[in-house]
Amino acid sequence: MSTDRTRPAGRRDQGGPRSVPPQRSRRLQPHRPQRPHQWFAERLLAVLSGQRPVHWMLGHTIGEAYDQLAELAPSTPLGSTRGSRPVLRHCRGAQPAAGVVEAFASIAAGDRVRAMAFRLEQGPDQRWRCAAVELGGERLTAGAPGPR
């Protein structure tokens, strides 16, 4: 039996515990909060894929945007395809004026990719709200007439 209390029993080498350098994070930049258009894209995807009810967006919409969502959501246009849950692939935004962001996102579900565009407006309380939503990206097949 070993009387050396710094080594585990059965260890015969003379080296002690070595300091292990801390692992570097893959992300070299500090965590930044999501931009408003990225946050809204995730929320819109949840509603339009049927994961969340439309009223979840009540306080986050203005004007006709809620009506647009209420019309689109029952058909779950961004719903699962063959068991594949839809995911946000890309989301980009542009600021054409102060307090306005126009954004677009691509959503993938299985082998389908859909497009979503939306407009955000910043109110006097500095909160961003969705003012418009549009969906596109209907799948076109060879030989079939396109949507009109």
PDB file of N, CA, C and O in Angstrom, residues 1-63:
ATOM      1  N   MET A   1       0.832  -1.169   0.000  1.00  0.00           N
ATOM      2  CA  MET A   1       0.000   0.000   0.000  1.00  0.00           C
ATOM      3  C   MET A   1       0.874   1.229   0.000  1.00  0.00           C
ATOM      4  O   MET A   1       1.862   1.291   0.690  1.00  0.00           O
ATOM      5  N   SER A   2       0.490   2.222  -0.748  1.00  0.00           N
ATOM      6  CA  SER A   2       1.263   3.449  -0.892  1.00  0.00           C
ATOM      7  C   SER A   2       0.937   4.397   0.251  1.00  0.00           C
ATOM      8  O   SER A   2      -0.199   4.532   0.678  1.00  0.00           O
ATOM      9  N   THR A   3       1.966   5.084   0.730  1.00  0.00           N
ATOM     10  CA  THR A   3       1.761   6.062   1.799  1.00  0.00           C
ATOM     11  C   THR A   3       1.700   7.479   1.245  1.00  0.00           C
ATOM     12  O   THR A   3       1.431   8.409   1.975  1.00  0.00           O
ATOM     13  N   ASP A   4       1.960   7.639  -0.052  1.00  0.00           N
ATOM     14  CA  ASP A   4       1.904   8.958  -0.689  1.00  0.00           C
ATOM     15  C   ASP A   4       0.443   9.315  -0.956  1.00  0.00           C
ATOM     16  O   ASP A   4      -0.249   8.639  -1.692  1.00  0.00           O
ATOM     17  N   ARG A   5      -0.036  10.355  -0.324  1.00  0.00           N
ATOM     18  CA  ARG A   5      -1.449  10.698  -0.409  1.00  0.00           C
ATOM     19  C   ARG A   5      -1.776  11.581  -1.617  1.00  0.00           C
ATOM     20  O   ARG A   5      -2.927  11.879  -1.854  1.00  0.00           O
ATOM     21  N   THR A   6      -0.794  12.019  -2.414  1.00  0.00           N
ATOM     22  CA  THR A   6      -1.079  12.867  -3.559  1.00  0.00           C
ATOM     23  C   THR A   6      -1.353  12.080  -4.823  1.00  0.00           C
ATOM     24  O   THR A   6      -1.832  12.638  -5.788  1.00  0.00           O
ATOM     25  N   ARG A   7      -1.007  10.798  -4.809  1.00  0.00           N
ATOM     26  CA  ARG A   7      -1.239   9.957  -5.982  1.00  0.00           C
ATOM     27  C   ARG A   7      -2.350   8.971  -5.714  1.00  0.00           C
ATOM     28  O   ARG A   7      -2.484   8.474  -4.603  1.00  0.00           O
ATOM     29  N   PRO A   8      -3.144   8.659  -6.774  1.00  0.00           N
ATOM     30  CA  PRO A   8      -4.142   7.608  -6.609  1.00  0.00           C
ATOM     31  C   PRO A   8      -3.445   6.271  -6.364  1.00  0.00           C
ATOM     32  O   PRO A   8      -2.312   6.057  -6.788  1.00  0.00           O
ATOM     33  N   ALA A   9      -4.126   5.386  -5.687  1.00  0.00           N
ATOM     34  CA  ALA A   9      -3.562   4.066  -5.405  1.00  0.00           C
ATOM     35  C   ALA A   9      -3.257   3.353  -6.712  1.00  0.00           C
ATOM     36  O   ALA A   9      -4.037   3.408  -7.649  1.00  0.00           O
ATOM     37  N   GLY A  10      -2.139   2.748  -6.817  1.00  0.00           N
ATOM     38  CA  GLY A  10      -1.750   2.006  -8.002  1.00  0.00           C
ATOM     39  C   GLY A  10      -0.980   2.841  -9.013  1.00  0.00           C
ATOM     40  O   GLY A  10      -0.451   2.311  -9.978  1.00  0.00           O
ATOM     41  N   ARG A  11      -0.873   4.114  -8.817  1.00  0.00           N
ATOM     42  CA  ARG A  11      -0.143   4.955  -9.755  1.00  0.00           C
ATOM     43  C   ARG A  11       1.334   4.913  -9.391  1.00  0.00           C
ATOM     44  O   ARG A  11       1.710   5.150  -8.262  1.00  0.00           O
ATOM     45  N   ARG A  12       2.187   4.637 -10.386  1.00  0.00           N
ATOM     46  CA  ARG A  12       3.597   4.450 -10.106  1.00  0.00           C
ATOM     47  C   ARG A  12       4.483   5.556 -10.647  1.00  0.00           C
ATOM     48  O   ARG A  12       5.625   5.643 -10.273  1.00  0.00           O
ATOM     49  N   ASP A  13       3.968   6.399 -11.558  1.00  0.00           N
ATOM     50  CA  ASP A  13       4.836   7.457 -12.083  1.00  0.00           C
ATOM     51  C   ASP A  13       5.042   8.538 -11.024  1.00  0.00           C
ATOM     52  O   ASP A  13       4.313   8.635 -10.052  1.00  0.00           O
ATOM     53  N   GLN A  14       6.055   9.334 -11.202  1.00  0.00           N
ATOM     54  CA  GLN A  14       6.411  10.341 -10.219  1.00  0.00           C
ATOM     55  C   GLN A  14       5.758  11.701 -10.495  1.00  0.00           C
ATOM     56  O   GLN A  14       5.868  12.602  -9.684  1.00  0.00           O
ATOM     57  N   GLY A  15       5.110  11.835 -11.624  1.00  0.00           N
ATOM     58  CA  GLY A  15       4.486  13.118 -11.941  1.00  0.00           C
ATOM     59  C   GLY A  15       3.193  13.309 -11.165  1.00  0.00           C
ATOM     60  O   GLY A  15       2.455  12.376 -10.904  1.00  0.00           O
ATOM     61  N   GLY A  16       2.946  14.511 -10.758  1.00  0.00           N
ATOM     62  CA  GLY A  16       1.713  14.823 -10.038  1.00  0.00           C
ATOM     63  C   GLY A  16       0.662  15.312 -11.023  1.00  0.00           C
ATOM     64  O   GLY A  16       0.814  15.195 -12.241  1.00  0.00           O
ATOM     65  N   PRO A  17      -0.378  15.831 -10.496  1.00  0.00           N
ATOM     66  CA  PRO A  17      -1.407  16.353 -11.387  1.00  0.00           C
ATOM     67  C   PRO A  17      -0.864  17.505 -12.221  1.00  0.00           C
ATOM     68  O   PRO A  17      -0.124  18.346 -11.716  1.00  0.00           O
ATOM     69  N   ARG A  18      -1.170  17.502 -13.474  1.00  0.00           N
ATOM     70  CA  ARG A  18      -0.685  18.560 -14.363  1.00  0.00           C
ATOM     71  C   ARG A  18      -1.797  19.573 -14.564  1.00  0.00           C
ATOM     72  O   ARG A  18      -2.970  19.225 -14.595  1.00  0.00           O
ATOM     73  N   SER A  19      -1.391  20.797 -14.714  1.00  0.00           N
ATOM     74  CA  SER A  19      -2.419  21.802 -14.979  1.00  0.00           C
ATOM     75  C   SER A  19      -2.830  21.688 -16.437  1.00  0.00           C
ATOM     76  O   SER A  19      -1.999  21.593 -17.323  1.00  0.00           O
ATOM     77  N   VAL A  20      -4.109  21.657 -16.670  1.00  0.00           N
ATOM     78  CA  VAL A  20      -4.654  21.533 -18.015  1.00  0.00           C
ATOM     79  C   VAL A  20      -5.052  22.928 -18.474  1.00  0.00           C
ATOM     80  O   VAL A  20      -5.762  23.637 -17.763  1.00  0.00           O
ATOM     81  N   PRO A  21      -4.547  23.350 -19.638  1.00  0.00           N
ATOM     82  CA  PRO A  21      -4.930  24.681 -20.089  1.00  0.00           C
ATOM     83  C   PRO A  21      -6.432  24.743 -20.360  1.00  0.00           C
ATOM     84  O   PRO A  21      -7.031  23.758 -20.779  1.00  0.00           O
ATOM     85  N   PRO A  22      -7.047  25.877 -20.070  1.00  0.00           N
ATOM     86  CA  PRO A  22      -8.499  25.969 -20.308  1.00  0.00           C
ATOM     87  C   PRO A  22      -8.810  25.808 -21.788  1.00  0.00           C
ATOM     88  O   PRO A  22      -8.052  26.247 -22.648  1.00  0.00           O
ATOM     89  N   GLN A  23      -9.918  25.159 -22.076  1.00  0.00           N
ATOM     90  CA  GLN A  23     -10.324  24.942 -23.464  1.00  0.00           C
ATOM     91  C   GLN A  23     -10.790  26.263 -24.061  1.00  0.00           C
ATOM     92  O   GLN A  23     -11.488  27.024 -23.416  1.00  0.00           O
ATOM     93  N   ARG A  24     -10.378  26.500 -25.286  1.00  0.00           N
ATOM     94  CA  ARG A  24     -10.817  27.712 -25.976  1.00  0.00           C
ATOM     95  C   ARG A  24     -12.208  27.489 -26.534  1.00  0.00           C
ATOM     96  O   ARG A  24     -12.512  26.436 -27.052  1.00  0.00           O
ATOM     97  N   SER A  25     -12.987  28.496 -26.422  1.00  0.00           N
ATOM     98  CA  SER A  25     -14.329  28.434 -26.970  1.00  0.00           C
ATOM     99  C   SER A  25     -14.240  28.539 -28.487  1.00  0.00           C
ATOM    100  O   SER A  25     -13.358  29.198 -29.029  1.00  0.00           O
ATOM    101  N   ARG A  26     -15.166  27.890 -29.184  1.00  0.00           N
ATOM    102  CA  ARG A  26     -15.177  27.995 -30.643  1.00  0.00           C
ATOM    103  C   ARG A  26     -15.507  29.413 -31.066  1.00  0.00           C
ATOM    104  O   ARG A  26     -15.061  29.882 -32.080  1.00  0.00           O
ATOM    105  N   ARG A  27     -16.317  30.052 -30.293  1.00  0.00           N
ATOM    106  CA  ARG A  27     -16.688  31.431 -30.594  1.00  0.00           C
ATOM    107  C   ARG A  27     -15.709  32.352 -29.869  1.00  0.00           C
ATOM    108  O   ARG A  27     -15.627  32.340 -28.656  1.00  0.00           O
ATOM    109  N   LEU A  28     -14.972  33.126 -30.610  1.00  0.00           N
ATOM    110  CA  LEU A  28     -13.982  34.001 -30.009  1.00  0.00           C
ATOM    111  C   LEU A  28     -14.590  35.314 -29.536  1.00  0.00           C
ATOM    112  O   LEU A  28     -14.010  36.011 -28.730  1.00  0.00           O
ATOM    113  N   GLN A  29     -15.768  35.649 -30.038  1.00  0.00           N
ATOM    114  CA  GLN A  29     -16.410  36.888 -29.640  1.00  0.00           C
ATOM    115  C   GLN A  29     -17.326  36.629 -28.456  1.00  0.00           C
ATOM    116  O   GLN A  29     -17.863  35.543 -28.315  1.00  0.00           O
ATOM    117  N   PRO A  30     -17.532  37.644 -27.620  1.00  0.00           N
ATOM    118  CA  PRO A  30     -18.466  37.455 -26.515  1.00  0.00           C
ATOM    119  C   PRO A  30     -19.885  37.282 -27.050  1.00  0.00           C
ATOM    120  O   PRO A  30     -20.203  37.717 -28.152  1.00  0.00           O
ATOM    121  N   HIS A  31     -20.735  36.647 -26.266  1.00  0.00           N
ATOM    122  CA  HIS A  31     -22.114  36.395 -26.676  1.00  0.00           C
ATOM    123  C   HIS A  31     -22.846  37.725 -26.875  1.00  0.00           C
ATOM    124  O   HIS A  31     -22.836  38.586 -26.008  1.00  0.00           O
ATOM    125  N   ARG A  32     -23.452  37.869 -28.049  1.00  0.00           N
ATOM    126  CA  ARG A  32     -24.242  39.052 -28.340  1.00  0.00           C
ATOM    127  C   ARG A  32     -25.709  38.659 -28.380  1.00  0.00           C
ATOM    128  O   ARG A  32     -26.047  37.599 -28.898  1.00  0.00           O
ATOM    129  N   PRO A  33     -26.575  39.510 -27.862  1.00  0.00           N
ATOM    130  CA  PRO A  33     -28.001  39.164 -27.944  1.00  0.00           C
ATOM    131  C   PRO A  33     -28.468  39.165 -29.388  1.00  0.00           C
ATOM    132  O   PRO A  33     -27.886  39.823 -30.249  1.00  0.00           O
ATOM    133  N   GLN A  34     -29.536  38.404 -29.644  1.00  0.00           N
ATOM    134  CA  GLN A  34     -30.076  38.344 -31.000  1.00  0.00           C
ATOM    135  C   GLN A  34     -30.592  39.714 -31.419  1.00  0.00           C
ATOM    136  O   GLN A  34     -31.106  40.467 -30.614  1.00  0.00           O
ATOM    137  N   ARG A  35     -30.460  39.980 -32.702  1.00  0.00           N
ATOM    138  CA  ARG A  35     -31.029  41.202 -33.246  1.00  0.00           C
ATOM    139  C   ARG A  35     -32.534  41.033 -33.347  1.00  0.00           C
ATOM    140  O   ARG A  35     -33.026  39.909 -33.400  1.00  0.00           O
ATOM    141  N   PRO A  36     -33.279  42.136 -33.388  1.00  0.00           N
ATOM    142  CA  PRO A  36     -34.744  42.019 -33.395  1.00  0.00           C
ATOM    143  C   PRO A  36     -35.277  41.150 -34.532  1.00  0.00           C
ATOM    144  O   PRO A  36     -36.188  40.349 -34.317  1.00  0.00           O
ATOM    145  N   HIS A  37     -34.714  41.267 -35.728  1.00  0.00           N
ATOM    146  CA  HIS A  37     -35.250  40.483 -36.841  1.00  0.00           C
ATOM    147  C   HIS A  37     -34.984  38.991 -36.667  1.00  0.00           C
ATOM    148  O   HIS A  37     -35.783  38.155 -37.085  1.00  0.00           O
ATOM    149  N   GLN A  38     -33.899  38.622 -36.024  1.00  0.00           N
ATOM    150  CA  GLN A  38     -33.629  37.208 -35.777  1.00  0.00           C
ATOM    151  C   GLN A  38     -34.611  36.650 -34.743  1.00  0.00           C
ATOM    152  O   GLN A  38     -35.147  35.556 -34.897  1.00  0.00           O
ATOM    153  N   TRP A  39     -34.859  37.429 -33.711  1.00  0.00           N
ATOM    154  CA  TRP A  39     -35.788  37.028 -32.663  1.00  0.00           C
ATOM    155  C   TRP A  39     -37.194  36.864 -33.242  1.00  0.00           C
ATOM    156  O   TRP A  39     -37.872  35.878 -32.968  1.00  0.00           O
ATOM    157  N   PHE A  40     -37.619  37.834 -34.062  1.00  0.00           N
ATOM    158  CA  PHE A  40     -38.949  37.757 -34.667  1.00  0.00           C
ATOM    159  C   PHE A  40     -39.051  36.602 -35.653  1.00  0.00           C
ATOM    160  O   PHE A  40     -40.089  35.957 -35.744  1.00  0.00           O
ATOM    161  N   ALA A  41     -38.005  36.328 -36.394  1.00  0.00           N
ATOM    162  CA  ALA A  41     -38.038  35.213 -37.347  1.00  0.00           C
ATOM    163  C   ALA A  41     -38.302  33.901 -36.616  1.00  0.00           C
ATOM    164  O   ALA A  41     -39.098  33.076 -37.075  1.00  0.00           O
ATOM    165  N   GLU A  42     -37.666  33.699 -35.475  1.00  0.00           N
ATOM    166  CA  GLU A  42     -37.890  32.484 -34.685  1.00  0.00           C
ATOM    167  C   GLU A  42     -39.337  32.412 -34.203  1.00  0.00           C
ATOM    168  O   GLU A  42     -39.972  31.369 -34.243  1.00  0.00           O
ATOM    169  N   ARG A  43     -39.876  33.538 -33.739  1.00  0.00           N
ATOM    170  CA  ARG A  43     -41.257  33.571 -33.248  1.00  0.00           C
ATOM    171  C   ARG A  43     -42.246  33.329 -34.386  1.00  0.00           C
ATOM    172  O   ARG A  43     -43.215  32.591 -34.222  1.00  0.00           O
ATOM    173  N   LEU A  44     -42.022  33.968 -35.521  1.00  0.00           N
ATOM    174  CA  LEU A  44     -42.921  33.777 -36.658  1.00  0.00           C
ATOM    175  C   LEU A  44     -42.882  32.329 -37.137  1.00  0.00           C
ATOM    176  O   LEU A  44     -43.916  31.756 -37.475  1.00  0.00           O
ATOM    177  N   LEU A  45     -41.703  31.744 -37.157  1.00  0.00           N
ATOM    178  CA  LEU A  45     -41.575  30.339 -37.552  1.00  0.00           C
ATOM    179  C   LEU A  45     -42.371  29.443 -36.608  1.00  0.00           C
ATOM    180  O   LEU A  45     -43.064  28.529 -37.048  1.00  0.00           O
ATOM    181  N   ALA A  46     -42.305  29.716 -35.316  1.00  0.00           N
ATOM    182  CA  ALA A  46     -43.037  28.910 -34.341  1.00  0.00           C
ATOM    183  C   ALA A  46     -44.548  28.990 -34.575  1.00  0.00           C
ATOM    184  O   ALA A  46     -45.250  27.979 -34.491  1.00  0.00           O
ATOM    185  N   VAL A  47     -45.048  30.170 -34.912  1.00  0.00           N
ATOM    186  CA  VAL A  47     -46.483  30.331 -35.160  1.00  0.00           C
ATOM    187  C   VAL A  47     -46.885  29.709 -36.487  1.00  0.00           C
ATOM    188  O   VAL A  47     -47.867  28.965 -36.573  1.00  0.00           O
ATOM    189  N   LEU A  48     -46.119  29.978 -37.539  1.00  0.00           N
ATOM    190  CA  LEU A  48     -46.495  29.507 -38.871  1.00  0.00           C
ATOM    191  C   LEU A  48     -46.224  28.020 -39.095  1.00  0.00           C
ATOM    192  O   LEU A  48     -46.646  27.458 -40.088  1.00  0.00           O
ATOM    193  N   SER A  49     -45.520  27.385 -38.167  1.00  0.00           N
ATOM    194  CA  SER A  49     -45.313  25.939 -38.263  1.00  0.00           C
ATOM    195  C   SER A  49     -46.238  25.178 -37.326  1.00  0.00           C
ATOM    196  O   SER A  49     -46.175  23.956 -37.250  1.00  0.00           O
ATOM    197  N   GLY A  50     -47.078  25.904 -36.596  1.00  0.00           N
ATOM    198  CA  GLY A  50     -48.031  25.261 -35.703  1.00  0.00           C
ATOM    199  C   GLY A  50     -47.478  24.910 -34.342  1.00  0.00           C
ATOM    200  O   GLY A  50     -48.151  24.267 -33.543  1.00  0.00           O
ATOM    201  N   GLN A  51     -46.264  25.324 -34.018  1.00  0.00           N
ATOM    202  CA  GLN A  51     -45.679  25.015 -32.720  1.00  0.00           C
ATOM    203  C   GLN A  51     -46.235  25.923 -31.623  1.00  0.00           C
ATOM    204  O   GLN A  51     -46.190  25.571 -30.451  1.00  0.00           O
ATOM    205  N   ARG A  52     -46.707  27.110 -32.010  1.00  0.00           N
ATOM    206  CA  ARG A  52     -47.276  28.081 -31.076  1.00  0.00           C
ATOM    207  C   ARG A  52     -48.580  28.620 -31.644  1.00  0.00           C
ATOM    208  O   ARG A  52     -48.723  28.728 -32.859  1.00  0.00           O
ATOM    209  N   PRO A  53     -49.520  29.030 -30.784  1.00  0.00           N
ATOM    210  CA  PRO A  53     -50.775  29.609 -31.286  1.00  0.00           C
ATOM    211  C   PRO A  53     -50.555  31.045 -31.776  1.00  0.00           C
ATOM    212  O   PRO A  53     -49.608  31.710 -31.369  1.00  0.00           O
ATOM    213  N   VAL A  54     -51.457  31.503 -32.616  1.00  0.00           N
ATOM    214  CA  VAL A  54     -51.338  32.851 -33.183  1.00  0.00           C
ATOM    215  C   VAL A  54     -51.367  33.915 -32.095  1.00  0.00           C
ATOM    216  O   VAL A  54     -50.614  34.901 -32.168  1.00  0.00           O
ATOM    217  N   HIS A  55     -52.191  33.737 -31.086  1.00  0.00           N
ATOM    218  CA  HIS A  55     -52.299  34.778 -30.063  1.00  0.00           C
ATOM    219  C   HIS A  55     -51.002  34.994 -29.282  1.00  0.00           C
ATOM    220  O   HIS A  55     -50.854  35.963 -28.563  1.00  0.00           O
ATOM    221  N   TRP A  56     -50.034  34.125 -29.471  1.00  0.00           N
ATOM    222  CA  TRP A  56     -48.719  34.285 -28.857  1.00  0.00           C
ATOM    223  C   TRP A  56     -48.043  35.558 -29.378  1.00  0.00           C
ATOM    224  O   TRP A  56     -47.174  36.114 -28.738  1.00  0.00           O
ATOM    225  N   MET A  57     -48.461  36.032 -30.554  1.00  0.00           N
ATOM    226  CA  MET A  57     -47.868  37.219 -31.175  1.00  0.00           C
ATOM    227  C   MET A  57     -48.692  38.489 -30.945  1.00  0.00           C
ATOM    228  O   MET A  57     -48.377  39.527 -31.505  1.00  0.00           O
ATOM    229  N   LEU A  58     -49.746  38.431 -30.141  1.00  0.00           N
ATOM    230  CA  LEU A  58     -50.644  39.575 -29.963  1.00  0.00           C
ATOM    231  C   LEU A  58     -49.920  40.866 -29.598  1.00  0.00           C
ATOM    232  O   LEU A  58     -50.137  41.890 -30.214  1.00  0.00           O
ATOM    233  N   GLY A  59     -49.085  40.861 -28.616  1.00  0.00           N
ATOM    234  CA  GLY A  59     -48.391  42.079 -28.199  1.00  0.00           C
ATOM    235  C   GLY A  59     -47.193  42.438 -29.051  1.00  0.00           C
ATOM    236  O   GLY A  59     -46.545  43.453 -28.815  1.00  0.00           O
ATOM    237  N   HIS A  60     -46.907  41.613 -30.050  1.00  0.00           N
ATOM    238  CA  HIS A  60     -45.712  41.819 -30.870  1.00  0.00           C
ATOM    239  C   HIS A  60     -46.041  42.190 -32.308  1.00  0.00           C
ATOM    240  O   HIS A  60     -45.170  42.118 -33.171  1.00  0.00           O
ATOM    241  N   THR A  61     -47.296  42.537 -32.564  1.00  0.00           N
ATOM    242  CA  THR A  61     -47.706  42.913 -33.917  1.00  0.00           C
ATOM    243  C   THR A  61     -48.460  44.233 -33.877  1.00  0.00           C
ATOM    244  O   THR A  61     -49.026  44.617 -32.848  1.00  0.00           O
ATOM    245  N   ILE A  62     -48.470  44.933 -35.020  1.00  0.00           N
ATOM    246  CA  ILE A  62     -49.257  46.158 -35.158  1.00  0.00           C
ATOM    247  C   ILE A  62     -49.930  46.135 -36.522  1.00  0.00           C
ATOM    248  O   ILE A  62     -49.511  45.401 -37.425  1.00  0.00           O
ATOM    249  N   GLY A  63     -50.950  46.932 -36.648  1.00  0.00           N
ATOM    250  CA  GLY A  63     -51.620  47.047 -37.939  1.00  0.00           C
ATOM    251  C   GLY A  63     -52.213  45.730 -38.394  1.00  0.00           C
ATOM    252  O   GLY A  63     -52.808  44.996 -37.602  1.00  0.00           O
TER     253      GLY A  63
END
